PDB file of C-alpha atoms in Angstrom:
ATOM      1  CA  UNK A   1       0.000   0.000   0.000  1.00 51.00           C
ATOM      2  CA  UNK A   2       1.323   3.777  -0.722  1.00 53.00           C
ATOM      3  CA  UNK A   3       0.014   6.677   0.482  1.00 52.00           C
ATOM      4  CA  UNK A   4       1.647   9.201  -2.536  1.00 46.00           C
ATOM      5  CA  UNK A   5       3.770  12.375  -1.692  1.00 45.00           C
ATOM      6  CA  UNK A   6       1.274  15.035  -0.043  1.00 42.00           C
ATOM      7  CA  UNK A   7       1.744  18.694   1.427  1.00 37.00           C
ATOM      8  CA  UNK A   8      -0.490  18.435   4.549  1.00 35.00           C
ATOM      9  CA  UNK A   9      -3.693  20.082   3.087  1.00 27.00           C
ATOM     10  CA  UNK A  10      -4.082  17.846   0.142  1.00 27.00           C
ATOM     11  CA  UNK A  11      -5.150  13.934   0.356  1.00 27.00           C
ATOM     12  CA  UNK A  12      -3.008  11.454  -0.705  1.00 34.00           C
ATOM     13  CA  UNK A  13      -3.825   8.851  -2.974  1.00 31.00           C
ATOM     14  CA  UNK A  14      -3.590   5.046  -1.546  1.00 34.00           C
ATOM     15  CA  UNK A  15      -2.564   2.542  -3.504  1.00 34.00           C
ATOM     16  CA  UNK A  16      -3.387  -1.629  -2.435  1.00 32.00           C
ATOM     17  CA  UNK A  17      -0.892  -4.113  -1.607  1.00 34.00           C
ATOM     18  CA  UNK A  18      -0.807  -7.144  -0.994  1.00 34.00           C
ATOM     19  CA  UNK A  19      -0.191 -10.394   0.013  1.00 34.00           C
ATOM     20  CA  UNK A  20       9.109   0.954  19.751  1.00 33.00           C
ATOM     21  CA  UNK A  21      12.155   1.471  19.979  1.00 33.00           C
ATOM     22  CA  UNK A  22      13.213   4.406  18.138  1.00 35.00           C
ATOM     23  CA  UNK A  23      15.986   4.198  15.332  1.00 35.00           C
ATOM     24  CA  UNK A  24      17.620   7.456  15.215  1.00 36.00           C
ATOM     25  CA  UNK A  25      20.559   7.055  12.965  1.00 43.00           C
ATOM     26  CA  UNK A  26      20.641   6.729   9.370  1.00 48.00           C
ATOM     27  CA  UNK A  27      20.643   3.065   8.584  1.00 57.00           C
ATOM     28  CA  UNK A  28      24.405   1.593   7.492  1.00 58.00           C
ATOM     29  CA  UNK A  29      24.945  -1.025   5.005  1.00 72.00           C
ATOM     30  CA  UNK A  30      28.624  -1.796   5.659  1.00 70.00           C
ATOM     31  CA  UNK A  31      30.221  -4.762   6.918  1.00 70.00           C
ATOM     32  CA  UNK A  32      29.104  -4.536  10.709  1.00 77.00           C
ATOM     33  CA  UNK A  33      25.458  -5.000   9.534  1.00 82.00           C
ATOM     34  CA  UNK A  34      24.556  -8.849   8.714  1.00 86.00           C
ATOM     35  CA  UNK A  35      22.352  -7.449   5.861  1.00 87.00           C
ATOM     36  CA  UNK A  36      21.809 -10.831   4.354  1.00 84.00           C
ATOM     37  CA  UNK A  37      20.687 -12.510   7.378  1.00 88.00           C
ATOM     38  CA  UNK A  38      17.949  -9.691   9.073  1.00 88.00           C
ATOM     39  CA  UNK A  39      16.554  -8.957   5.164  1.00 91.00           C
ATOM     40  CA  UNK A  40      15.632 -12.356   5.208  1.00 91.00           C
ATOM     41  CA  UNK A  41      14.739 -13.032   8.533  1.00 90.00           C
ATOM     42  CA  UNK A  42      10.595 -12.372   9.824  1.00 91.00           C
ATOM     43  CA  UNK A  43      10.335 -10.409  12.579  1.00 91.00           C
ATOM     44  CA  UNK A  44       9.296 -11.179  16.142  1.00 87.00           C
ATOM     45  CA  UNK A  45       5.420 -11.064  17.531  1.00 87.00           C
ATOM     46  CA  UNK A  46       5.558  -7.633  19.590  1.00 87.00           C
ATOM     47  CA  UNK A  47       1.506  -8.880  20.005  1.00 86.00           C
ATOM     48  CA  UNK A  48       2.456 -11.520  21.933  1.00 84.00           C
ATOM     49  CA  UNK A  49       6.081 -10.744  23.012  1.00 75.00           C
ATOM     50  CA  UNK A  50       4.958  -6.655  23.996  1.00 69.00           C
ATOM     51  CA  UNK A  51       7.450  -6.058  26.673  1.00 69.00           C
ATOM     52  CA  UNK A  52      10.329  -8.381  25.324  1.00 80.00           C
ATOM     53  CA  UNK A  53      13.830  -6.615  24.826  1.00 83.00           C
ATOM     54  CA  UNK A  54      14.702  -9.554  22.411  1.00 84.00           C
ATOM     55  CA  UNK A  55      11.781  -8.697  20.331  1.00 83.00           C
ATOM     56  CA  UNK A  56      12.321  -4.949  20.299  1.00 87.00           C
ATOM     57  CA  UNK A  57      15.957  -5.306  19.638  1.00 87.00           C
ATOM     58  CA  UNK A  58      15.238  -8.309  16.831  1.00 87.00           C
ATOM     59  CA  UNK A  59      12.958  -5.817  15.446  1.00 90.00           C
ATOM     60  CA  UNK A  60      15.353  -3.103  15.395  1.00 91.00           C
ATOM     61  CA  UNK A  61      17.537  -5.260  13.457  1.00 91.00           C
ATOM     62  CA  UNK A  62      15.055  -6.178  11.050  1.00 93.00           C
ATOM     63  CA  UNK A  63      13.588  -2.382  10.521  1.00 95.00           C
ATOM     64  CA  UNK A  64      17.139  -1.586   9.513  1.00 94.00           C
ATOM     65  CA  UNK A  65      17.349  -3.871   6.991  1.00 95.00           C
ATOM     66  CA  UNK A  66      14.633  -2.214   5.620  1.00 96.00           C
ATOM     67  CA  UNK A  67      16.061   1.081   5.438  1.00 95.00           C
ATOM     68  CA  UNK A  68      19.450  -0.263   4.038  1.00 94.00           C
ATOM     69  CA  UNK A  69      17.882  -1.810   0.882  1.00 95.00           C
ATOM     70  CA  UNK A  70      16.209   1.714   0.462  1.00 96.00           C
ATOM     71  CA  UNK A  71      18.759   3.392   0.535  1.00 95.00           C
ATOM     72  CA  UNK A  72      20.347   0.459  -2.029  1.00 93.00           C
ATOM     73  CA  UNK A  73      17.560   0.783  -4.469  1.00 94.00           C
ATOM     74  CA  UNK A  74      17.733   4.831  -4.132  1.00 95.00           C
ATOM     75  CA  UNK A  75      21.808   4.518  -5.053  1.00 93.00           C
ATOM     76  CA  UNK A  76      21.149   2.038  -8.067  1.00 92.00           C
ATOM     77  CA  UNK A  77      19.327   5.508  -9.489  1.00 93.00           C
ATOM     78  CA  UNK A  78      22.088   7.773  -8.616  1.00 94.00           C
ATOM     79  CA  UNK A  79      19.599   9.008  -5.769  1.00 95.00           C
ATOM     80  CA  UNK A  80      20.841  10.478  -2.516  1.00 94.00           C
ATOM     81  CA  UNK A  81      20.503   8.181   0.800  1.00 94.00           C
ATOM     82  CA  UNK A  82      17.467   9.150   3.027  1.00 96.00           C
ATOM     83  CA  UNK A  83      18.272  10.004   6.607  1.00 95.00           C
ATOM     84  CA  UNK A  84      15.998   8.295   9.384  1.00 95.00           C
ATOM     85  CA  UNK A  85      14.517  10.664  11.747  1.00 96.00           C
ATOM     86  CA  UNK A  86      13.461   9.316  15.191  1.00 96.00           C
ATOM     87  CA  UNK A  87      10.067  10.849  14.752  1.00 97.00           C
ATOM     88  CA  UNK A  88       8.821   9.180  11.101  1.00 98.00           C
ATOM     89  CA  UNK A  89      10.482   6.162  13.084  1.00 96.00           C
ATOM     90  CA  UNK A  90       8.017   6.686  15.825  1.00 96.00           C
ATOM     91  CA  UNK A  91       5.029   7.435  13.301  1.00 97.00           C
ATOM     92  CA  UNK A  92       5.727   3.945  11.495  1.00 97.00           C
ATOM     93  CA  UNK A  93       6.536   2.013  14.357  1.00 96.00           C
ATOM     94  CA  UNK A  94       2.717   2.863  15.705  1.00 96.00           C
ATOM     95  CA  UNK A  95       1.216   1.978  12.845  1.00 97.00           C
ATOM     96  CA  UNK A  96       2.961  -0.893  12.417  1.00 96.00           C
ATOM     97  CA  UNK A  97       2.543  -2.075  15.630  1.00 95.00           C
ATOM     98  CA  UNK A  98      -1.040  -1.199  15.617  1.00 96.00           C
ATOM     99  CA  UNK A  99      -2.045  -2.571  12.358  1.00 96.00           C
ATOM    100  CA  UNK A 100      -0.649  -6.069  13.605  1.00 95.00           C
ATOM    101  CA  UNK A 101      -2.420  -6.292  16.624  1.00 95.00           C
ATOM    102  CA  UNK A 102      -5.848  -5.243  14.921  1.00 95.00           C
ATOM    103  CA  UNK A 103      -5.186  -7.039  11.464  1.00 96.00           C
ATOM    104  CA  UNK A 104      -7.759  -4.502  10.222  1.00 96.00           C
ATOM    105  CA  UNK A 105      -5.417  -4.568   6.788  1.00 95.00           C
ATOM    106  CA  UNK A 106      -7.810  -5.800   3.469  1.00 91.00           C
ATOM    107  CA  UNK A 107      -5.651  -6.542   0.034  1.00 83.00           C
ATOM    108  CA  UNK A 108      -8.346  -4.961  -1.793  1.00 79.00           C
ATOM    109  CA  UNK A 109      -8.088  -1.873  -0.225  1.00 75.00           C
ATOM    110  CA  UNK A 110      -4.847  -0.260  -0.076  1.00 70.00           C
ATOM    111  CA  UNK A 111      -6.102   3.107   1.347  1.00 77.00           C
ATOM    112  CA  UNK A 112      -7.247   1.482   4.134  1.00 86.00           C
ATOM    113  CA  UNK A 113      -4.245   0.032   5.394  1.00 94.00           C
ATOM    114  CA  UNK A 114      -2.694   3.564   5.735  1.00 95.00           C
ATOM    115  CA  UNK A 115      -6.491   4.430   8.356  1.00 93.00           C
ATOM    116  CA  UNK A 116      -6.386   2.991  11.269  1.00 94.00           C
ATOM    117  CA  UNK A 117     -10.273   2.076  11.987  1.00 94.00           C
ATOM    118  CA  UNK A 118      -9.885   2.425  15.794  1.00 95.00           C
ATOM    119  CA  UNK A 119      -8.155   4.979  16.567  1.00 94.00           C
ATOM    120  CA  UNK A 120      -8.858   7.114  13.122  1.00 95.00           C
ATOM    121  CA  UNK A 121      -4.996   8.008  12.898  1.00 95.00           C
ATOM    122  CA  UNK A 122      -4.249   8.802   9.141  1.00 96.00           C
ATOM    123  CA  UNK A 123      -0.137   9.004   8.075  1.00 96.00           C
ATOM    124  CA  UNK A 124      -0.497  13.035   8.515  1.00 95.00           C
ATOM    125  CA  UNK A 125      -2.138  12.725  11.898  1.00 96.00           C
ATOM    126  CA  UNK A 126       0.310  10.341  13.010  1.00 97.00           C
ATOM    127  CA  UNK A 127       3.777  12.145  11.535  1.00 97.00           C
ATOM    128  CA  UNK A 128       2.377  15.239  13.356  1.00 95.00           C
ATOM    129  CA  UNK A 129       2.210  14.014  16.858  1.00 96.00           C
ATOM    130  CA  UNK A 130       5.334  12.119  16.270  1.00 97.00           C
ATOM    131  CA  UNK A 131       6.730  15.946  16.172  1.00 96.00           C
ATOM    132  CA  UNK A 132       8.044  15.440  12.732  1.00 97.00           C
ATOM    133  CA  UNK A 133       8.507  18.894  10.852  1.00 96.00           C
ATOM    134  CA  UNK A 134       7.289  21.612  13.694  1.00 95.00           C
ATOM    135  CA  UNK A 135       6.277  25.106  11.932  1.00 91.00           C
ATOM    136  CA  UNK A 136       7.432  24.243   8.612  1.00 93.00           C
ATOM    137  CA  UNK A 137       7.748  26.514   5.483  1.00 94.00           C
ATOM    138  CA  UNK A 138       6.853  23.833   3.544  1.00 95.00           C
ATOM    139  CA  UNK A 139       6.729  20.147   4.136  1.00 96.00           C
ATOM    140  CA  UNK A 140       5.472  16.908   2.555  1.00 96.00           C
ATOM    141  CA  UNK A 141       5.352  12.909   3.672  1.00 96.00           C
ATOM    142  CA  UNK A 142       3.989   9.769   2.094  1.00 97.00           C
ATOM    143  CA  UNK A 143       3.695   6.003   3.621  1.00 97.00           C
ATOM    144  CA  UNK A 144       4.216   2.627   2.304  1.00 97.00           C
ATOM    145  CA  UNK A 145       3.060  -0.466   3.850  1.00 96.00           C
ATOM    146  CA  UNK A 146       3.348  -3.912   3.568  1.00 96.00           C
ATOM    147  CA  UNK A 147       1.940  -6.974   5.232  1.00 96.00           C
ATOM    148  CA  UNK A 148       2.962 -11.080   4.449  1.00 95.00           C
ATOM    149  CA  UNK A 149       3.282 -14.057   5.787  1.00 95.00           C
ATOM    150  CA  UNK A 150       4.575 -18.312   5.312  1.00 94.00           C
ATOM    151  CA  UNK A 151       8.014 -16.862   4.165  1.00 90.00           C
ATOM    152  CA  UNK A 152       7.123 -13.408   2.655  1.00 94.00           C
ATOM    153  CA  UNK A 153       7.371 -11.292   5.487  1.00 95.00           C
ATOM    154  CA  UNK A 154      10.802 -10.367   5.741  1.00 95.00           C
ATOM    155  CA  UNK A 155      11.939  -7.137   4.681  1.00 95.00           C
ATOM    156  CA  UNK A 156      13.624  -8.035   0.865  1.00 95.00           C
ATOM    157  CA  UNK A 157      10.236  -9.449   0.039  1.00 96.00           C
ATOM    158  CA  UNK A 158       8.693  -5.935   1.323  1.00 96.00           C
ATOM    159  CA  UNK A 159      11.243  -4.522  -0.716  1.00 96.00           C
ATOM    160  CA  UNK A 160      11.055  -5.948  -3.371  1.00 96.00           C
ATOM    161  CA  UNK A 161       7.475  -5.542  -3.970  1.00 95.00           C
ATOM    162  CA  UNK A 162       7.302  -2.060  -3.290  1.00 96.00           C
ATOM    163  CA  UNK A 163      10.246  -1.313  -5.913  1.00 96.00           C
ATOM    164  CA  UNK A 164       9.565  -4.078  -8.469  1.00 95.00           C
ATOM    165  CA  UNK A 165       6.064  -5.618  -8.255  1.00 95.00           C
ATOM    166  CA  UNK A 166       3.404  -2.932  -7.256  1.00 91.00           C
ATOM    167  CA  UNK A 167       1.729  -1.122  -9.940  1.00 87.00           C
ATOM    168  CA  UNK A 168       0.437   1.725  -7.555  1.00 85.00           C
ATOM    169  CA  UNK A 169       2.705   3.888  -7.194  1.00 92.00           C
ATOM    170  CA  UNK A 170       5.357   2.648  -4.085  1.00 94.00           C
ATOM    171  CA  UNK A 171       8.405   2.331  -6.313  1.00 96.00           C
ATOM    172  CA  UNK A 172       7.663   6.212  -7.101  1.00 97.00           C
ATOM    173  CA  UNK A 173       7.292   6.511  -3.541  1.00 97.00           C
ATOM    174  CA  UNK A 174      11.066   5.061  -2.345  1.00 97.00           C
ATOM    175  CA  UNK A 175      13.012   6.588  -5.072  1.00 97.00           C
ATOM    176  CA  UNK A 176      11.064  10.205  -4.971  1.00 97.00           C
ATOM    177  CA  UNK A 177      13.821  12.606  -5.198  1.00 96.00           C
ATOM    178  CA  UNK A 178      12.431  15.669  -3.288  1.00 96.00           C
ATOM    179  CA  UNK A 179      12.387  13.177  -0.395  1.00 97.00           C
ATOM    180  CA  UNK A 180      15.416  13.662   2.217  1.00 97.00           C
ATOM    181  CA  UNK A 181      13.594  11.450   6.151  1.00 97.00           C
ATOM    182  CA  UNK A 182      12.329   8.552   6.266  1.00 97.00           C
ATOM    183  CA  UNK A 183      11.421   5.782   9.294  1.00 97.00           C
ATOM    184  CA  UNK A 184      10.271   2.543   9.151  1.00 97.00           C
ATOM    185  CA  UNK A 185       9.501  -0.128  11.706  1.00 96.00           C
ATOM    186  CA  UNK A 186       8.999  -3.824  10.976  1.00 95.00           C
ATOM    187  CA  UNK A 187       7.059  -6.044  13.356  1.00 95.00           C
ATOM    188  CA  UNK A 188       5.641  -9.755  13.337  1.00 92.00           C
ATOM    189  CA  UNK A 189       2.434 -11.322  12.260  1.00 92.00           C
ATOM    190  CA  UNK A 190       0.542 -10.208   9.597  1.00 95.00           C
ATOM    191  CA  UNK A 191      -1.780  -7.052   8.889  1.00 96.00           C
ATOM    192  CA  UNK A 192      -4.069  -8.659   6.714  1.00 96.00           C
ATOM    193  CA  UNK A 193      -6.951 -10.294   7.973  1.00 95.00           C
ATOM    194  CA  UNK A 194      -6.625 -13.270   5.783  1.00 94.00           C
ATOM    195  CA  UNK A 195      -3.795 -14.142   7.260  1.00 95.00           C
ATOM    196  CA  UNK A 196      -4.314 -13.885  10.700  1.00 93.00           C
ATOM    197  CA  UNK A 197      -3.116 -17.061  12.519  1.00 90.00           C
ATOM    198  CA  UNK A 198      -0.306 -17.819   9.764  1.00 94.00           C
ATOM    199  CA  UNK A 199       3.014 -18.106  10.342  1.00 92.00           C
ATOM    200  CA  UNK A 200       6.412 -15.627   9.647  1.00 92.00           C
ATOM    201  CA  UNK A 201       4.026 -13.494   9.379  1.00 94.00           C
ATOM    202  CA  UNK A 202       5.712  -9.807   9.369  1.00 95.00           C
ATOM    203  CA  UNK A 203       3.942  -6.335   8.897  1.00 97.00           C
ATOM    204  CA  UNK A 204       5.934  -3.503   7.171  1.00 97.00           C
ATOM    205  CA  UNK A 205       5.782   0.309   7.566  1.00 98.00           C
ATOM    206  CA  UNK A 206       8.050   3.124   5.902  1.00 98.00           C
ATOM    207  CA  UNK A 207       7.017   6.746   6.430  1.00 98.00           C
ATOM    208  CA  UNK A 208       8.697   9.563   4.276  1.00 98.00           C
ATOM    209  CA  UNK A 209       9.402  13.167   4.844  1.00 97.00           C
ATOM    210  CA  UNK A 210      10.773  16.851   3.618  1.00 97.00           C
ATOM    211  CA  UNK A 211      11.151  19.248   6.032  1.00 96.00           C
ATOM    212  CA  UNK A 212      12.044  23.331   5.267  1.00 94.00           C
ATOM    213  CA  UNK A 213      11.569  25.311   8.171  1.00 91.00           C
TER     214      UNK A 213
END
């Protein structure tokens, strides 16, 4: 699911997909970062596991990964790397979390993955409280999401389909140019409703921003 570039009075259109701990610093893809195993890897139940540190920090890991093959698709276009801000990160982790716990999430409706039916947060309401972009001159955001599970929710299959299988708009999305934040958050068990009770499930947020104050 995308929810396209927007300034904060205009709507942004929603495209379908498909199947807390804050990360401050812009994700690396060097050496000290086991890239090939955490892309691959599902993430841990924070539903069931909500005050485990193993979770958390697994999920960290995994989030990461995310942002790294970003970043990796943005360089393969001669784009600049996107710097994670710890409120986006906030803003995607919530929804993220949320949306897995509720599993509200229908593949035929990609807006409504980006609404959350019980709390009514949209991606604006929830980048605002996360304090991204105070007073701004101008600003803009967009969302992505992404929900699998049985071995496609790990964060190269997220990836992947956002830059080389959707139709609806999230590979414009990840390499946008006027785009400098993002944050993400990846967390177990599926979004969808179809799949709740599968396994490896994993549920996939990325929120965007550009900030001129």
């Amino acid at each position: 699911m995308a929810l396209a570039p927007t300034a904060p009075t205009q709507l942004a259109k929603a495209a379908t997909r498909t199947t807390a701990a804050p990360v401050a610093a812009a994700p690396t893809c060097d050496s000290t970062f086991n890239l090939q195993r955490y892309s691959n890897e599902s993430p841990w139940n924070e539903v069931t596991n909500p005050r485990s540190r193993i979770a958390v920090g697994a999920n960290s890991r995994m989030s990461q990964a995310v942002g790294c093959l970003i970043n990796a698709e943005r360089a393969r276009q001669g784009l600049p790397a996107l710097v994670a801000k710890t409120p986006l990160d906030r803003a995607a982790q919530k929804h993220a979390r949320e949306s897995a716990a509720l599993q509200w999430w229908d593949k035929n409706d990609g807006r409504g993955t980006h609404n959350n039916p019980s709390t009514k947060s949209t991606p604006e309401t929830r980048i605002r409280a996360a304090g991204y972009c105070p007073n701004p001159t101008s600003w803009a955001f967009s969302e992505i999401t992404y929900a699998g599970a049985q071995g496609r929710g790990t964060p190269s299959r997220a990836v992947n389909w956002w830059v080389n299988v959707s139709d609806r708009g999230h590979r414009e999305i990840v390499l946008d140019p006027s785009m400098t934040h993002f944050g993400y958050w990846a967390t177990g068990r599926s979004a969808h409703r179809d799949e709740v009770g599968l396994k490896d499930g994993g549920t996939f947020v990325v929120t965007f921003g550009r900030c001129q104050q």
